[in-house]
Coordinates of C-alpha atoms and ligand atoms in Angstrom, one line a residue:
M6 CA -8.6 6.9 8.7
T7 CA -8.5 6.6 4.9
N8 CA -11.6 5.2 3.2
A9 CA -12.9 4.3 -0.3
S10 CA -14.1 7.8 -1.0
D11 CA -10.8 9.4 0.0
W12 CA -9.1 7.1 -2.5
Q13 CA -11.7 7.9 -5.2
G14 CA -10.9 11.6 -4.5
T15 CA -8.0 13.7 -3.3
V16 CA -5.9 10.8 -1.9
G17 CA -6.1 8.8 -5.1
R18 CA -5.2 11.9 -7.2
S19 CA -2.2 12.6 -5.0
W20 CA -0.9 9.0 -5.3
A21 CA -1.5 9.2 -9.1
S22 CA 0.6 12.3 -9.4
E23 CA 3.3 11.1 -7.0
W24 CA 3.6 7.5 -8.3
R25 CA 7.3 7.8 -9.1
R26 CA 8.1 9.0 -5.6
T27 CA 5.8 6.4 -3.9
D28 CA 7.4 3.6 -5.9
I29 CA 10.8 4.9 -4.7
S30 CA 9.6 5.1 -1.2
F31 CA 8.8 1.3 -1.3
S32 CA 11.9 0.4 -3.3
E33 CA 13.5 -1.6 -0.5
L34 CA 10.3 -3.4 0.3
T35 CA 9.2 -4.3 -3.2
P36 CA 11.9 -6.9 -4.0
R37 CA 11.2 -8.7 -0.7
L38 CA 7.5 -8.9 -1.5
L39 CA 8.2 -10.0 -5.1
A40 CA 10.6 -12.7 -3.8
K41 CA 7.8 -14.1 -1.6
I42 CA 5.3 -13.9 -4.5
R43 CA 7.8 -15.7 -6.8
R44 CA 7.6 -18.8 -4.5
E45 CA 3.8 -19.1 -5.1
P46 CA 2.3 -20.8 -8.1
G47 CA -0.4 -18.8 -9.9
S48 CA -1.6 -18.4 -13.5
T49 CA -4.6 -16.1 -12.8
V50 CA -3.2 -13.3 -10.6
V51 CA -5.0 -10.3 -9.1
D52 CA -3.3 -7.3 -7.6
I53 CA -5.7 -5.8 -5.0
G54 CA -5.6 -2.1 -4.7
C55 CA -2.9 -2.0 -7.4
G56 CA -2.6 1.8 -7.4
A57 CA -0.3 3.0 -10.2
G58 CA 0.6 -0.6 -11.0
E59 CA 4.2 -1.3 -10.1
L60 CA 3.6 -4.6 -8.5
A61 CA 1.2 -5.9 -11.1
I62 CA 3.6 -4.8 -13.9
A63 CA 6.5 -6.7 -12.2
V64 CA 4.3 -9.9 -11.7
A65 CA 3.1 -9.8 -15.3
E66 CA 6.6 -9.4 -16.6
A67 CA 7.9 -12.3 -14.4
R68 CA 5.0 -14.6 -15.5
P69 CA 4.4 -14.1 -19.2
E70 CA 2.1 -17.2 -19.3
A71 CA -0.1 -15.8 -16.5
Q72 CA -3.1 -13.5 -16.8
V73 CA -2.6 -10.6 -14.4
T74 CA -5.3 -8.1 -13.4
G75 CA -4.8 -5.0 -11.2
V76 CA -7.9 -3.8 -9.5
D77 CA -8.2 -0.4 -7.9
I78 CA -11.0 1.9 -6.8
S79 CA -9.3 5.2 -7.9
A80 CA -9.9 6.2 -11.5
D81 CA -6.8 8.4 -11.4
L82 CA -4.6 5.5 -10.3
V83 CA -6.1 3.1 -12.8
E84 CA -5.5 5.6 -15.6
T85 CA -1.9 6.0 -14.5
A86 CA -1.4 2.2 -14.3
R87 CA -2.8 1.7 -17.8
S88 CA -0.5 4.4 -19.2
R89 CA 2.5 2.6 -17.7
N90 CA 1.5 -0.9 -18.9
T91 CA 3.3 -2.5 -21.8
S92 CA 2.5 -6.2 -21.0
A93 CA -0.1 -8.0 -23.2
N94 CA -1.0 -10.3 -20.2
L95 CA -1.9 -7.4 -17.9
T96 CA -5.1 -5.5 -17.6
F97 CA -6.4 -3.0 -15.0
A98 CA -10.0 -2.8 -13.7
L99 CA -11.6 0.2 -12.0
A100 CA -13.6 -1.4 -9.2
D101 CA -14.1 -1.9 -5.5
A102 CA -12.2 -5.2 -4.9
A103 CA -14.7 -6.0 -2.1
Q104 CA -17.4 -6.5 -4.7
W105 CA -15.6 -7.0 -8.0
R106 CA -16.3 -10.3 -9.9
P107 CA -13.3 -11.5 -11.9
A108 CA -13.9 -13.2 -15.3
L109 CA -11.7 -16.1 -14.2
P110 CA -11.2 -17.3 -10.6
P111 CA -7.9 -16.0 -9.3
D112 CA -5.5 -18.6 -8.0
L113 CA -3.2 -16.0 -6.5
Y114 CA -4.0 -12.6 -5.0
V115 CA -1.1 -10.2 -4.3
S116 CA -1.0 -6.7 -2.9
R117 CA 1.5 -4.0 -1.9
H118 CA -0.3 -2.2 0.9
G119 CA -3.7 -2.2 -0.8
V120 CA -5.9 -4.3 1.5
M121 CA -6.1 -2.2 4.6
F122 CA -8.8 0.2 3.5
F123 CA -12.0 -1.9 3.3
S124 CA -14.9 -0.6 5.4
D125 CA -15.9 -4.1 6.3
P126 CA -12.7 -6.2 6.0
P127 CA -14.2 -9.6 6.9
A128 CA -16.9 -9.2 4.2
A129 CA -14.3 -8.1 1.7
F130 CA -11.9 -11.0 2.4
A131 CA -14.8 -13.5 2.4
H132 CA -15.8 -12.1 -1.0
L133 CA -12.2 -12.5 -2.3
A134 CA -12.1 -16.1 -1.1
A135 CA -15.5 -16.8 -2.7
Q136 CA -14.3 -15.5 -6.1
A137 CA -11.0 -17.5 -5.9
A138 CA -10.0 -20.8 -7.4
P139 CA -9.9 -23.7 -4.9
G140 CA -6.8 -23.5 -2.7
A141 CA -6.0 -20.0 -3.9
R142 CA -3.2 -18.2 -2.2
M143 CA -2.8 -14.6 -1.1
V144 CA 0.4 -12.6 -0.4
F145 CA 0.4 -9.0 0.6
S146 CA 2.4 -6.4 2.5
C147 CA 1.1 -4.0 5.1
F148 CA 2.7 -1.7 7.7
R149 CA 3.4 -2.8 11.2
K150 CA 2.7 -0.4 14.1
P151 CA 3.2 3.4 13.6
A152 CA 5.8 3.3 16.5
E153 CA 7.9 1.0 14.3
N154 CA 7.5 3.3 11.3
D155 CA 9.5 6.5 11.9
W156 CA 8.4 8.0 8.6
A157 CA 4.8 8.2 10.0
A158 CA 5.3 8.5 13.8
A159 CA 7.9 11.2 13.5
I160 CA 5.7 13.2 11.1
A161 CA 2.5 12.7 13.2
A162 CA 4.4 14.0 16.2
L163 CA 4.9 17.3 14.4
L164 CA 1.2 17.8 13.9
P165 CA -1.4 19.4 16.1
K166 CA -2.9 16.5 18.2
S167 CA -6.3 16.6 16.6
D168 CA -4.7 16.1 13.2
S169 CA -2.9 12.9 14.0
P170 CA -4.1 10.3 11.6
L171 CA -2.7 7.5 13.8
A172 CA -5.3 7.8 16.6
S173 CA -7.3 4.7 15.9
P174 CA -5.2 1.5 15.5
T175 CA -7.7 -0.6 13.4
A176 CA -9.7 2.0 11.5
P177 CA -9.3 1.6 7.7
G178 CA -6.0 3.2 6.8
P179 CA -2.3 2.5 6.3
F180 CA -1.9 1.0 9.8
A181 CA -5.1 -0.9 10.1
F182 CA -3.3 -4.2 9.6
A183 CA -0.5 -3.7 12.1
L184 CA -1.8 -6.2 14.7
P185 CA -1.7 -9.9 13.6
D186 CA -4.7 -10.9 15.7
H187 CA -6.8 -8.2 14.1
V188 CA -5.6 -9.2 10.7
R189 CA -6.6 -12.9 11.3
R190 CA -10.1 -11.7 12.4
C191 CA -10.4 -9.6 9.3
M192 CA -9.4 -12.4 7.0
A193 CA -12.6 -14.3 6.9
G194 CA -12.5 -17.2 4.4
W195 CA -8.7 -17.6 4.7
H196 CA -6.6 -19.9 6.8
A197 CA -2.9 -20.6 7.4
V198 CA -2.4 -16.9 7.8
E199 CA 1.3 -16.3 8.3
F200 CA 3.3 -13.1 9.1
E201 CA 6.9 -12.4 8.2
P202 CA 8.4 -9.1 9.5
V203 CA 10.4 -7.0 7.1
D204 CA 12.4 -3.9 8.3
F205 CA 13.3 -1.6 5.5
R206 CA 14.3 2.0 4.7
Y207 CA 11.4 4.2 3.5
I208 CA 13.2 6.3 0.9
A209 CA 11.4 9.7 1.0
G210 CA 13.9 11.4 -1.3
S211 CA 16.9 10.6 -3.4
G212 CA 18.8 12.0 -6.4
P213 CA 20.5 15.4 -6.7
D214 CA 18.0 17.2 -4.5
A215 CA 16.9 14.5 -2.1
V216 CA 15.6 17.0 0.5
A217 CA 13.3 18.7 -2.0
E218 CA 12.1 15.3 -3.2
A219 CA 11.2 14.3 0.3
M220 CA 9.4 17.6 1.0
A221 CA 7.5 17.2 -2.3
L222 CA 6.5 13.6 -1.3
F223 CA 5.4 14.5 2.3
R224 CA 3.4 17.5 1.1
R225 CA 1.2 15.2 -0.9
I226 CA 1.4 11.7 0.8
G227 CA 1.3 10.5 4.4
P228 CA 0.4 12.1 7.7
A229 CA 1.5 15.7 7.0
A230 CA -0.4 15.9 3.7
A231 CA -3.9 16.0 5.0
A232 CA -2.9 18.4 7.8
L233 CA -1.2 20.8 5.3
R234 CA -4.4 20.6 3.1
T235 CA -6.7 21.5 6.0
L236 CA -4.9 23.5 8.7
P237 CA -5.4 27.2 8.9
E238 CA -2.8 29.2 7.2
A239 CA -1.3 30.4 10.5
E240 CA -0.5 26.8 11.6
R241 CA 0.6 25.5 8.2
G242 CA 3.9 27.4 8.3
G243 CA 4.9 25.9 11.6
V244 CA 4.2 22.3 10.3
E245 CA 6.2 23.0 7.1
Q246 CA 9.2 24.3 9.1
R247 CA 9.2 21.3 11.5
L248 CA 8.8 18.9 8.5
A249 CA 11.7 20.6 6.8
D250 CA 13.9 20.2 9.9
L251 CA 12.9 16.5 10.3
V252 CA 13.7 15.8 6.6
Q253 CA 17.0 17.5 6.9
A254 CA 17.9 15.4 10.0
H255 CA 17.2 12.2 8.0
H256 CA 19.3 13.3 5.0
H257 CA 22.5 11.2 4.9
D258 CA 24.7 10.1 2.0
G259 CA 22.4 11.7 -0.6
V260 CA 19.2 9.9 0.6
V261 CA 16.4 11.0 2.9
A262 CA 15.4 7.7 4.6
F263 CA 13.3 6.7 7.6
N264 CA 13.0 3.4 9.4
A265 CA 9.9 1.4 8.3
A266 CA 8.5 -1.9 9.3
A267 CA 6.0 -4.1 7.4
W268 CA 4.5 -7.6 7.5
L269 CA 4.5 -9.9 4.5
V270 CA 1.3 -11.8 5.0
S271 CA 0.4 -15.0 3.3
A272 CA -2.7 -17.2 3.5
T273 CA -4.7 -19.9 1.8
S274 CA -8.4 -19.6 0.7
D275 CA -10.9 -21.8 2.6
H276 CA -12.8 -22.1 -0.7
N277 CA -12.5 -25.6 -2.2
D278 CA -14.3 -27.7 -4.8
G279 CA -16.6 -29.3 -2.2
Ligands
LIG16 C1 -1.4 2.6 -0.1 S1 -2.1 2.6 -1.7 C2 -1.1 1.3 -2.5 C3 -1.1 1.4 -4.0 C4 -0.2 0.3 -4.7 N1 -0.5 -1.0 -4.3 C5 1.2 0.6 -4.4 O1 1.9 -0.1 -3.7 O2 1.7 1.7 -4.9 C6 -3.6 1.7 -1.5 C7 -4.4 1.5 -2.8 O3 -5.6 0.7 -2.5 C8 -6.6 1.2 -3.3 N2 -7.9 0.8 -2.6 C9 -8.4 1.2 -1.5 N3 -9.6 0.6 -1.2 C10 -9.9 -0.2 -2.3 C11 -10.9 -1.0 -2.7 N4 -12.0 -1.2 -1.9 N5 -10.9 -1.7 -3.8 C12 -9.8 -1.5 -4.7 N6 -8.8 -0.7 -4.4 C13 -8.8 0.0 -3.2 C14 -6.4 2.7 -3.3 O4 -7.1 3.3 -4.4 C15 -4.9 2.7 -3.5 O5 -4.5 2.7 -4.8

C-alpha cells in the first residue's frame, strides 16, 4: 500500500531523485500512452499525479495551443517538474487531485500511473468529473496484475513474506487498478470505460553500467526499496544479494529489462451541461 502521506514523504523524495531512471523504466510504455492521448481532443489538459512531469511536458509540447497543468501531491516532485519545464503553456500545481479545483474546467485528463493512490477512489473520480468540462475525456495508464509484472513479482518473491507490498490487490498502490471491474467501480462519474492491454519491457537499467543502474533504481523505487529501508541489518544483506542475482539474470544486450503489463484506460465524464 502506498498512500498520500507516503508520496508527500519518503516515496515522493525517492521518485524526485530518481526521475531520470523512472522515466527510462517507462520508456517503452510512454509512446503508447502518448499515441492514445494524441487521438483525443483537448485544450485544457490536466496530468493527474504528474510526478516529475515527463508526460505533462510531452503533452504541452505536442499541443502548443493548449493549457496544460500537472497536479501532484509531492512537493519534491512538483519542484523537480517545475525545474524541467520550458513550455509557456505548462504549469504545475502542488495539490491533492482528489480535492483540487482547477481555474478552468479540464476537457482532457491524462495520467501515467498517477491515479491508483486515492484513499477514496470513487470520491476522487467523482470530484474530477464534477470539475471537468461537459463530455471531458480521461486517458491513463496503470499496471495490470503483479503476476504479469515480473519487475514487481520477481522482486517481491525475494523479500520476507511480511514485507511483500503485493498482499492486498485493491489497496491504494501501484497495482490497485489491475482489475477492470474494480476500476469501473472506482470511476464514479465516468462512463464508456475502456481497457487496452499493453505489454512492454520495464527498463530497469541501461547505458555503460546497466546492472549498477538497475540496482540503484531498485534500492530507491519499487518493492525492494521499502524493505531495504526497514529490514534489520542482518536481513538486508540477503535481500541485496538476491536482488543483485536477479538483476544480473535479466541483463541482456546491455539492458536490464523485465516483462511488464499495463492497461491504457479511457473514459468519458458523465458531467454534461444539463
Ligand atoms: C507512480 S508515480 C507516477 C508519477 C508520474 N506520473 C510518472 O509517470 O512518472 C504516482 C504519482 O502520483 C502522485 N499522487 C499520489 N496521490 C496523489 C493525489 N491524491 N493527488 C495528486 N497526486 C498524487 C504521487 O505523488 C506520484 O507523483
